[in-house]
Every structure is written in C-alpha cells, then in structure tokens.
PDB file of C-alpha atoms and ligand atoms in Angstrom:
ATOM      1  CA  MET A 132     -75.942  84.831 -10.416  1.00 84.00           C
ATOM      2  CA  ASN A 133     -74.874  81.255 -11.110  1.00 92.00           C
ATOM      3  CA  ALA A 134     -77.133  78.215 -10.593  1.00 92.00           C
ATOM      4  CA  GLU A 135     -75.886  77.616  -7.044  1.00 94.00           C
ATOM      5  CA  GLN A 136     -76.533  81.239  -6.059  1.00 94.00           C
ATOM      6  CA  MET A 137     -80.057  80.964  -7.512  1.00 96.00           C
ATOM      7  CA  LYS A 138     -80.746  77.827  -5.467  1.00 97.00           C
ATOM      8  CA  ARG A 139     -79.564  79.608  -2.350  1.00 97.00           C
ATOM      9  CA  ALA A 140     -81.718  82.657  -3.170  1.00 98.00           C
ATOM     10  CA  ALA A 141     -84.809  80.427  -3.547  1.00 98.00           C
ATOM     11  CA  ALA A 142     -84.001  78.730  -0.237  1.00 98.00           C
ATOM     12  CA  GLU A 143     -83.516  82.095   1.468  1.00 98.00           C
ATOM     13  CA  ALA A 144     -86.955  83.215   0.245  1.00 98.00           C
ATOM     14  CA  ALA A 145     -88.533  80.149   1.897  1.00 98.00           C
ATOM     15  CA  ILE A 146     -87.078  80.922   5.324  1.00 98.00           C
ATOM     16  CA  LYS A 147     -89.794  83.461   6.096  1.00 96.00           C
ATOM     17  CA  TYR A 148     -92.440  80.705   5.988  1.00 98.00           C
ATOM     18  CA  VAL A 149     -90.866  78.893   8.945  1.00 98.00           C
ATOM     19  CA  GLU A 150     -92.548  79.525  12.303  1.00 97.00           C
ATOM     20  CA  PRO A 151     -90.189  79.103  15.268  1.00 97.00           C
ATOM     21  CA  GLY A 152     -91.373  76.421  17.677  1.00 98.00           C
ATOM     22  CA  THR A 153     -92.960  74.255  14.968  1.00 98.00           C
ATOM     23  CA  ILE A 154     -91.972  70.897  13.511  1.00 98.00           C
ATOM     24  CA  ILE A 155     -91.300  71.174   9.779  1.00 98.00           C
ATOM     25  CA  GLY A 156     -90.460  68.727   6.994  1.00 98.00           C
ATOM     26  CA  VAL A 157     -87.518  69.088   4.623  1.00 98.00           C
ATOM     27  CA  GLY A 158     -86.791  67.180   1.437  1.00 98.00           C
ATOM     28  CA  SER A 159     -83.530  66.384  -0.237  1.00 98.00           C
ATOM     29  CA  GLY A 160     -81.098  67.696  -2.825  1.00 98.00           C
ATOM     30  CA  SER A 161     -78.761  70.630  -3.353  1.00 98.00           C
ATOM     31  CA  THR A 162     -81.450  73.346  -3.083  1.00 98.00           C
ATOM     32  CA  THR A 163     -82.799  71.810   0.113  1.00 98.00           C
ATOM     33  CA  ASN A 164     -79.231  71.669   1.429  1.00 98.00           C
ATOM     34  CA  HIS A 165     -79.088  75.457   1.118  1.00 98.00           C
ATOM     35  CA  PHE A 166     -82.373  75.672   3.018  1.00 98.00           C
ATOM     36  CA  ILE A 167     -80.985  73.473   5.817  1.00 98.00           C
ATOM     37  CA  ASP A 168     -77.816  75.590   6.007  1.00 98.00           C
ATOM     38  CA  LEU A 169     -79.896  78.779   6.129  1.00 98.00           C
ATOM     39  CA  LEU A 170     -82.103  77.398   8.907  1.00 98.00           C
ATOM     40  CA  ALA A 171     -78.909  77.084  10.930  1.00 97.00           C
ATOM     41  CA  GLU A 172     -77.421  80.410   9.810  1.00 97.00           C
ATOM     42  CA  HIS A 173     -80.595  82.299  10.728  1.00 97.00           C
ATOM     43  CA  ARG A 174     -80.773  80.345  14.000  1.00 96.00           C
ATOM     44  CA  ILE A 175     -84.455  79.577  13.433  1.00 96.00           C
ATOM     45  CA  ALA A 176     -85.525  77.760  16.593  1.00 95.00           C
ATOM     46  CA  VAL A 177     -87.704  75.056  15.057  1.00 98.00           C
ATOM     47  CA  LYS A 178     -88.956  72.446  17.508  1.00 98.00           C
ATOM     48  CA  ALA A 179     -87.694  69.676  15.225  1.00 98.00           C
ATOM     49  CA  VAL A 180     -87.365  68.641  11.586  1.00 98.00           C
ATOM     50  CA  VAL A 181     -88.625  65.544   9.770  1.00 98.00           C
ATOM     51  CA  ALA A 182     -86.092  64.781   7.022  1.00 98.00           C
ATOM     52  CA  ALA A 183     -87.091  62.963   3.840  1.00 98.00           C
ATOM     53  CA  SER A 184     -83.672  61.364   3.299  1.00 98.00           C
ATOM     54  CA  ALA A 185     -80.719  60.017   5.233  1.00 97.00           C
ATOM     55  CA  ALA A 186     -78.511  62.645   3.552  1.00 98.00           C
ATOM     56  CA  SER A 187     -80.699  65.511   4.786  1.00 98.00           C
ATOM     57  CA  GLU A 188     -80.860  63.923   8.213  1.00 98.00           C
ATOM     58  CA  ASN A 189     -77.039  63.903   8.358  1.00 98.00           C
ATOM     59  CA  ARG A 190     -76.816  67.519   7.290  1.00 98.00           C
ATOM     60  CA  LEU A 191     -79.376  68.600   9.900  1.00 98.00           C
ATOM     61  CA  ARG A 192     -77.496  66.620  12.547  1.00 98.00           C
ATOM     62  CA  GLN A 193     -74.232  68.374  11.604  1.00 98.00           C
ATOM     63  CA  HIS A 194     -75.986  71.706  12.253  1.00 98.00           C
ATOM     64  CA  HIS A 195     -77.330  70.386  15.607  1.00 98.00           C
ATOM     65  CA  ILE A 196     -80.905  70.908  14.422  1.00 98.00           C
ATOM     66  CA  PRO A 197     -83.253  68.587  16.359  1.00 98.00           C
ATOM     67  CA  LEU A 198     -84.699  65.684  14.384  1.00 98.00           C
ATOM     68  CA  THR A 199     -87.889  63.726  14.739  1.00 98.00           C
ATOM     69  CA  ASP A 200     -89.784  61.201  12.613  1.00 97.00           C
ATOM     70  CA  LEU A 201     -93.195  61.336  11.019  1.00 98.00           C
ATOM     71  CA  ASN A 202     -94.653  58.670  13.318  1.00 98.00           C
ATOM     72  CA  SER A 203     -93.929  60.864  16.335  1.00 97.00           C
ATOM     73  CA  SER A 204     -94.667  64.256  14.792  1.00 97.00           C
ATOM     74  CA  GLY A 205     -98.109  63.763  13.274  1.00 96.00           C
ATOM     75  CA  ASP A 206     -99.048  66.083  10.404  1.00 97.00           C
ATOM     76  CA  LEU A 207     -96.732  69.009   9.734  1.00 98.00           C
ATOM     77  CA  PRO A 208     -97.551  72.666   9.047  1.00 98.00           C
ATOM     78  CA  LEU A 209     -94.804  73.079   6.442  1.00 98.00           C
ATOM     79  CA  TYR A 210     -92.682  71.048   4.015  1.00 98.00           C
ATOM     80  CA  VAL A 211     -89.846  72.588   1.986  1.00 98.00           C
ATOM     81  CA  ASP A 212     -88.209  70.742  -0.902  1.00 98.00           C
ATOM     82  CA  GLY A 213     -86.696  71.163  -4.362  1.00 98.00           C
ATOM     83  CA  ALA A 214     -87.813  69.678  -7.675  1.00 98.00           C
ATOM     84  CA  ASP A 215     -86.438  68.496 -10.994  1.00 98.00           C
ATOM     85  CA  GLU A 216     -89.298  70.025 -13.005  1.00 98.00           C
ATOM     86  CA  ALA A 217     -92.364  72.128 -12.172  1.00 98.00           C
ATOM     87  CA  ASN A 218     -95.283  73.182 -14.358  1.00 97.00           C
ATOM     88  CA  ARG A 219     -97.675  76.103 -13.935  1.00 96.00           C
ATOM     89  CA  PHE A 220    -100.058  73.988 -11.867  1.00 97.00           C
ATOM     90  CA  LEU A 221     -97.157  73.417  -9.438  1.00 98.00           C
ATOM     91  CA  GLN A 222     -97.159  69.740 -10.341  1.00 98.00           C
ATOM     92  CA  LEU A 223     -93.638  68.369 -10.105  1.00 98.00           C
ATOM     93  CA  ILE A 224     -91.181  65.729 -11.161  1.00 98.00           C
ATOM     94  CA  LYS A 225     -88.988  64.792  -8.219  1.00 98.00           C
ATOM     95  CA  GLY A 226     -86.562  62.023  -7.373  1.00 98.00           C
ATOM     96  CA  GLY A 227     -83.428  63.033  -9.259  1.00 98.00           C
ATOM     97  CA  GLY A 228     -81.739  62.449  -5.908  1.00 97.00           C
ATOM     98  CA  GLY A 229     -83.657  59.198  -5.363  1.00 98.00           C
ATOM     99  CA  ALA A 230     -85.603  60.269  -2.268  1.00 98.00           C
ATOM    100  CA  LEU A 231     -88.999  60.512  -3.997  1.00 98.00           C
ATOM    101  CA  THR A 232     -90.933  58.050  -1.815  1.00 98.00           C
ATOM    102  CA  ARG A 233     -90.087  59.605   1.522  1.00 98.00           C
ATOM    103  CA  GLU A 234     -90.450  63.060  -0.028  1.00 98.00           C
ATOM    104  CA  LYS A 235     -93.956  62.236  -1.206  1.00 98.00           C
ATOM    105  CA  ILE A 236     -94.913  60.833   2.180  1.00 98.00           C
ATOM    106  CA  VAL A 237     -93.711  63.920   4.060  1.00 98.00           C
ATOM    107  CA  ALA A 238     -95.273  66.260   1.469  1.00 98.00           C
ATOM    108  CA  SER A 239     -98.575  64.396   1.796  1.00 98.00           C
ATOM    109  CA  ALA A 240     -98.493  64.763   5.565  1.00 98.00           C
ATOM    110  CA  SER A 241     -97.879  68.510   5.353  1.00 98.00           C
ATOM    111  CA  LYS A 242    -100.380  71.355   5.251  1.00 98.00           C
ATOM    112  CA  LYS A 243     -98.215  73.637   3.104  1.00 98.00           C
ATOM    113  CA  PHE A 244     -95.633  72.455   0.559  1.00 98.00           C
ATOM    114  CA  ILE A 245     -93.159  75.106  -0.553  1.00 98.00           C
ATOM    115  CA  CYS A 246     -91.077  74.085  -3.557  1.00 98.00           C
ATOM    116  CA  ILE A 247     -87.789  75.926  -4.040  1.00 98.00           C
ATOM    117  CA  ALA A 248     -85.861  75.861  -7.308  1.00 98.00           C
ATOM    118  CA  ASP A 249     -83.828  77.820  -9.780  1.00 97.00           C
ATOM    119  CA  ALA A 250     -85.873  79.150 -12.686  1.00 97.00           C
ATOM    120  CA  SER A 251     -84.561  76.531 -15.138  1.00 96.00           C
ATOM    121  CA  LYS A 252     -86.804  73.936 -13.429  1.00 97.00           C
ATOM    122  CA  LYS A 253     -90.012  75.608 -14.673  1.00 97.00           C
ATOM    123  CA  VAL A 254     -91.327  73.867 -17.826  1.00 97.00           C
ATOM    124  CA  ASP A 255     -94.414  74.081 -20.029  1.00 96.00           C
ATOM    125  CA  ALA A 256     -94.952  70.313 -19.926  1.00 96.00           C
ATOM    126  CA  LEU A 257     -93.469  67.773 -17.517  1.00 98.00           C
ATOM    127  CA  GLY A 258     -91.434  64.871 -18.883  1.00 97.00           C
ATOM    128  CA  LYS A 259     -88.199  66.111 -20.375  1.00 97.00           C
ATOM    129  CA  PHE A 260     -86.507  65.127 -17.099  1.00 98.00           C
ATOM    130  CA  PRO A 261     -86.610  61.297 -16.903  1.00 98.00           C
ATOM    131  CA  LEU A 262     -89.379  60.304 -14.487  1.00 98.00           C
ATOM    132  CA  PRO A 263     -87.973  58.365 -11.476  1.00 98.00           C
ATOM    133  CA  VAL A 264     -89.928  55.317 -10.304  1.00 98.00           C
ATOM    134  CA  GLU A 265     -88.901  53.453  -7.125  1.00 98.00           C
ATOM    135  CA  VAL A 266     -89.424  49.694  -7.503  1.00 98.00           C
ATOM    136  CA  ILE A 267     -89.086  46.588  -5.362  1.00 98.00           C
ATOM    137  CA  PRO A 268     -85.930  44.819  -6.690  1.00 98.00           C
ATOM    138  CA  MET A 269     -87.656  41.531  -7.689  1.00 98.00           C
ATOM    139  CA  ALA A 270     -90.239  43.474  -9.730  1.00 98.00           C
ATOM    140  CA  ARG A 271     -87.701  45.518 -11.725  1.00 98.00           C
ATOM    141  CA  SER A 272     -88.152  43.782 -15.109  1.00 98.00           C
ATOM    142  CA  TYR A 273     -91.925  43.397 -14.778  1.00 98.00           C
ATOM    143  CA  VAL A 274     -92.374  47.068 -13.912  1.00 98.00           C
ATOM    144  CA  ALA A 275     -90.027  48.072 -16.750  1.00 98.00           C
ATOM    145  CA  ARG A 276     -92.190  46.132 -19.251  1.00 98.00           C
ATOM    146  CA  GLN A 277     -95.340  47.882 -17.991  1.00 98.00           C
ATOM    147  CA  LEU A 278     -93.627  51.266 -18.336  1.00 98.00           C
ATOM    148  CA  VAL A 279     -92.733  50.440 -21.947  1.00 98.00           C
ATOM    149  CA  ARG A 280     -96.451  49.766 -22.527  1.00 97.00           C
ATOM    150  CA  LEU A 281     -97.043  53.341 -21.322  1.00 97.00           C
ATOM    151  CA  HIS A 282     -94.638  54.454 -24.104  1.00 97.00           C
ATOM    152  CA  GLY A 283     -91.753  55.191 -21.740  1.00 98.00           C
ATOM    153  CA  ASN A 284     -88.150  54.070 -21.972  1.00 98.00           C
ATOM    154  CA  PRO A 285     -87.156  52.889 -18.467  1.00 98.00           C
ATOM    155  CA  VAL A 286     -83.467  52.842 -17.582  1.00 98.00           C
ATOM    156  CA  LEU A 287     -82.180  51.280 -14.367  1.00 98.00           C
ATOM    157  CA  ARG A 288     -80.236  53.758 -12.221  1.00 98.00           C
ATOM    158  CA  GLU A 289     -76.992  51.792 -12.088  1.00 98.00           C
ATOM    159  CA  GLY A 290     -75.341  51.147  -8.733  1.00 97.00           C
ATOM    160  CA  TYR A 291     -78.046  52.979  -6.803  1.00 98.00           C
ATOM    161  CA  THR A 292     -80.167  51.737  -3.889  1.00 98.00           C
ATOM    162  CA  THR A 293     -82.743  53.978  -2.213  1.00 98.00           C
ATOM    163  CA  ASP A 294     -82.894  54.669   1.534  1.00 97.00           C
ATOM    164  CA  ASN A 295     -85.687  52.033   1.512  1.00 98.00           C
ATOM    165  CA  GLY A 296     -83.497  49.336  -0.083  1.00 98.00           C
ATOM    166  CA  ASN A 297     -85.164  49.551  -3.505  1.00 98.00           C
ATOM    167  CA  LEU A 298     -84.167  50.386  -7.091  1.00 98.00           C
ATOM    168  CA  ILE A 299     -84.933  53.357  -9.333  1.00 98.00           C
ATOM    169  CA  LEU A 300     -86.065  53.166 -12.944  1.00 98.00           C
ATOM    170  CA  ASP A 301     -85.636  56.512 -14.727  1.00 98.00           C
ATOM    171  CA  VAL A 302     -88.295  56.679 -17.429  1.00 98.00           C
ATOM    172  CA  HIS A 303     -87.259  58.641 -20.524  1.00 98.00           C
ATOM    173  CA  ASN A 304     -89.384  59.957 -23.394  1.00 94.00           C
ATOM    174  CA  LEU A 305     -92.705  60.107 -21.555  1.00 94.00           C
ATOM    175  CA  GLN A 306     -95.207  62.643 -22.813  1.00 88.00           C
ATOM    176  CA  ILE A 307     -96.914  63.690 -19.610  1.00 97.00           C
ATOM    177  CA  ASN A 308    -100.134  65.292 -20.822  1.00 95.00           C
ATOM    178  CA  GLU A 309    -102.239  64.196 -17.863  1.00 97.00           C
ATOM    179  CA  PRO A 310     -99.994  64.119 -14.792  1.00 98.00           C
ATOM    180  CA  ILE A 311    -102.695  63.029 -12.311  1.00 98.00           C
ATOM    181  CA  ASN A 312    -103.774  60.084 -14.485  1.00 98.00           C
ATOM    182  CA  LEU A 313    -100.204  59.001 -15.110  1.00 98.00           C
ATOM    183  CA  GLU A 314     -99.330  59.207 -11.404  1.00 98.00           C
ATOM    184  CA  ARG A 315    -102.280  56.920 -10.620  1.00 98.00           C
ATOM    185  CA  GLN A 316    -101.493  54.547 -13.515  1.00 98.00           C
ATOM    186  CA  ILE A 317     -97.846  54.080 -12.569  1.00 98.00           C
ATOM    187  CA  ASN A 318     -98.584  53.728  -8.871  1.00 98.00           C
ATOM    188  CA  ASN A 319    -101.064  50.976  -9.757  1.00 98.00           C
ATOM    189  CA  ILE A 320     -98.373  48.747 -11.275  1.00 98.00           C
ATOM    190  CA  ALA A 321     -97.560  45.918  -8.858  1.00 98.00           C
ATOM    191  CA  GLY A 322     -94.016  46.319  -7.587  1.00 98.00           C
ATOM    192  CA  VAL A 323     -93.966  50.105  -7.854  1.00 98.00           C
ATOM    193  CA  VAL A 324     -93.271  51.693  -4.498  1.00 98.00           C
ATOM    194  CA  GLU A 325     -93.782  55.273  -5.703  1.00 98.00           C
ATOM    195  CA  VAL A 326     -93.498  57.420  -8.806  1.00 98.00           C
ATOM    196  CA  GLY A 327     -91.751  60.793  -8.715  1.00 98.00           C
ATOM    197  CA  LEU A 328     -94.733  62.589 -10.211  1.00 98.00           C
ATOM    198  CA  PHE A 329     -96.233  64.979  -7.648  1.00 98.00           C
ATOM    199  CA  ALA A 330     -99.560  65.837  -9.282  1.00 98.00           C
ATOM    200  CA  LEU A 331    -102.157  64.539  -6.812  1.00 98.00           C
ATOM    201  CA  ARG A 332    -100.301  66.486  -4.143  1.00 97.00           C
ATOM    202  CA  PRO A 333     -98.635  69.377  -6.002  1.00 98.00           C
ATOM    203  CA  ALA A 334     -96.731  72.179  -4.288  1.00 98.00           C
ATOM    204  CA  ASP A 335     -98.778  75.012  -2.776  1.00 98.00           C
ATOM    205  CA  VAL A 336     -96.107  77.630  -3.391  1.00 98.00           C
ATOM    206  CA  LEU A 337     -93.315  77.549  -5.973  1.00 98.00           C
ATOM    207  CA  ILE A 338     -90.386  79.871  -5.333  1.00 98.00           C
ATOM    208  CA  LEU A 339     -88.240  80.301  -8.435  1.00 98.00           C
ATOM    209  CA  ALA A 340     -84.953  82.184  -8.409  1.00 98.00           C
ATOM    210  CA  GLY A 341     -83.680  83.542 -11.716  1.00 97.00           C
ATOM    211  CA  ILE A 342     -81.258  86.193 -12.931  1.00 94.00           C
ATOM    212  CA  ASP A 343     -84.087  88.726 -12.631  1.00 93.00           C
ATOM    213  CA  GLY A 344     -84.819  87.862  -8.983  1.00 96.00           C
ATOM    214  CA  ILE A 345     -87.392  85.792  -7.120  1.00 97.00           C
ATOM    215  CA  LYS A 346     -90.789  84.785  -8.496  1.00 98.00           C
ATOM    216  CA  THR A 347     -93.379  83.254  -6.184  1.00 98.00           C
ATOM    217  CA  LEU A 348     -96.168  81.232  -7.796  1.00 98.00           C
ATOM    218  CA  THR A 349     -99.155  79.869  -5.960  1.00 95.00           C
ATOM    219  CA  ALA A 350    -101.544  77.134  -7.059  1.00 80.00           C
ATOM    220  CA  SER A 351    -104.405  78.729  -9.004  1.00 62.00           C
TER     221      SER A 351
HETATM  222  C1  5RP B 268     -84.495  64.439  -4.620  1.00 87.29           C
HETATM  223  C2  5RP B 268     -85.305  65.476  -5.291  1.00 87.29           C
HETATM  224  C3  5RP B 268     -84.727  66.830  -5.404  1.00 87.29           C
HETATM  225  O1  5RP B 268     -85.599  67.743  -4.811  1.00 87.29           O
HETATM  226  C4  5RP B 268     -84.565  67.170  -6.844  1.00 87.29           C
HETATM  227  O2  5RP B 268     -83.759  66.178  -7.451  1.00 87.29           O
HETATM  228  C5  5RP B 268     -83.934  68.532  -7.027  1.00 87.29           C
HETATM  229  O3  5RP B 268     -82.609  68.506  -6.599  1.00 87.29           O
HETATM  230  P1  5RP B 268     -81.682  69.771  -6.654  1.00 87.29           P
HETATM  231  O4  5RP B 268     -82.199  70.738  -5.633  1.00 87.29           O
HETATM  232  O5  5RP B 268     -80.316  69.222  -6.300  1.00 87.29           O
HETATM  233  O6  5RP B 268     -81.725  70.334  -8.047  1.00 87.29           O
HETATM  234  O7  5RP B 268     -86.400  65.253  -5.724  1.00 87.29           O
HETATM  235  O8  5RP B 268     -85.130  63.191  -4.640  1.00 87.29           O
END
C-alpha cells in the first residue's frame, strides 16, 4: 500500500461512524478529500456537511453533497479530519493545509472528533512538523518575535493567505513537551488568530492506516 492508499483506507474506516440524516463536519487536506469522495461513493445520505475550508466546500459541492454553515447547524455529532502529527494522547498538529482556525472551530463544536491519517503521522512527541500559527497580517513581526522567545523559529508561509485573509507562520524547532500549556501560551499572544496545536480539544478517535492494516486508538 502506498501513502495515498493508506489515506483512503483510513478514510474508509471512518465512514461507519457517519449516521445518515445527520449534519457532520469535515476538515481539509488530502486524507479528508478521500473521506469526502467516499461519502459520495457510498451514497451516505447526510442531512448536510459543515466544511472547514473553501477547498473542502468546493469538493463537497462537486459531489452534490448538501452544505450548511456552523451558525445554522448548531453543534455537530461528528467531525472527521486529518492531521500532520498525532501523539498517543490524540493531541494533534494541524494546519499543514492552512485551514487550522476553521478546523479548530468545527472540531470544538463537535461531540466526536475522528482523526484519519496514515501511520507515519503518529509520533512520540509533537513538534517535528513545523507548528502552523495563523496571524493577523499587521501583527506578523510582533508575533514572530514572541514565538522566538518561546524558542521557536517562525517562518512566514510565502505567498499564502488563509480563507480568513490572514497569514501563516510555520514554527520550526519547537520542543512541545506540554502541548496544552503551549497551545494556551501561543493563543494568548496578541495578533494570533489560532495555533495549529489541538491539545485542549484532541481527537476522540484516531484511525491510522499502515502497511499492516488499520489501527483505531481512542483517548485514554
Ligand atoms: C489542513 C490540515 C490537514 O488535516 C493536515 O495538513 C493533513 O493533511 P493531509 O491529509 O493532506 O496529510 O490540518 O489544515
């Protein structure tokens, strides 16, 4: 199985959590794209989907899957999304695709968060993947200086604007020993819209697809 087949296998394993007739949330990225395609292929009659990015919204629209927004839907029973890294507590780094803020909002508004990924995303300690931080454009340099004080090396994602009209700083070389504390610390910097650390609201279920099949981890 190659990486793409593993992503599809993880997405396939998440399909059984979807209850027809409900409104669900979906995130963004290549693994989530497989999930969206499979929703259509299996003809799961969801009532509607709240998408966490414009790209996912477009893909859902192409499949004629009904869309709604979080202001109309209220809280959701289920959110399905990928991740860039996951630890054994199901805490995540997300935002490689830049949709971290909307992803965190939809995850926070959802009862169950199922994270789907290929097995390479599972790590002992978060932080090898540069931590994405969405910032208000005029605060870019100020926020970058504060991130240096936290011993990170922030790098502006060149030529990229988020769906919210903001910038992304990718923070390299962070040692994330206390994910919850770091999430709070970074989110407290003025000018930060959201950090791609999902520790306060980790996943509830992590579905990992590897060469030896599917592993399902739950928060312990
Ligand atoms: C987008 C994300 C994605 O879930 C994350 O980047 C994983 O993407 P992929 O499934 O393509 O590996 O957080 O903001």
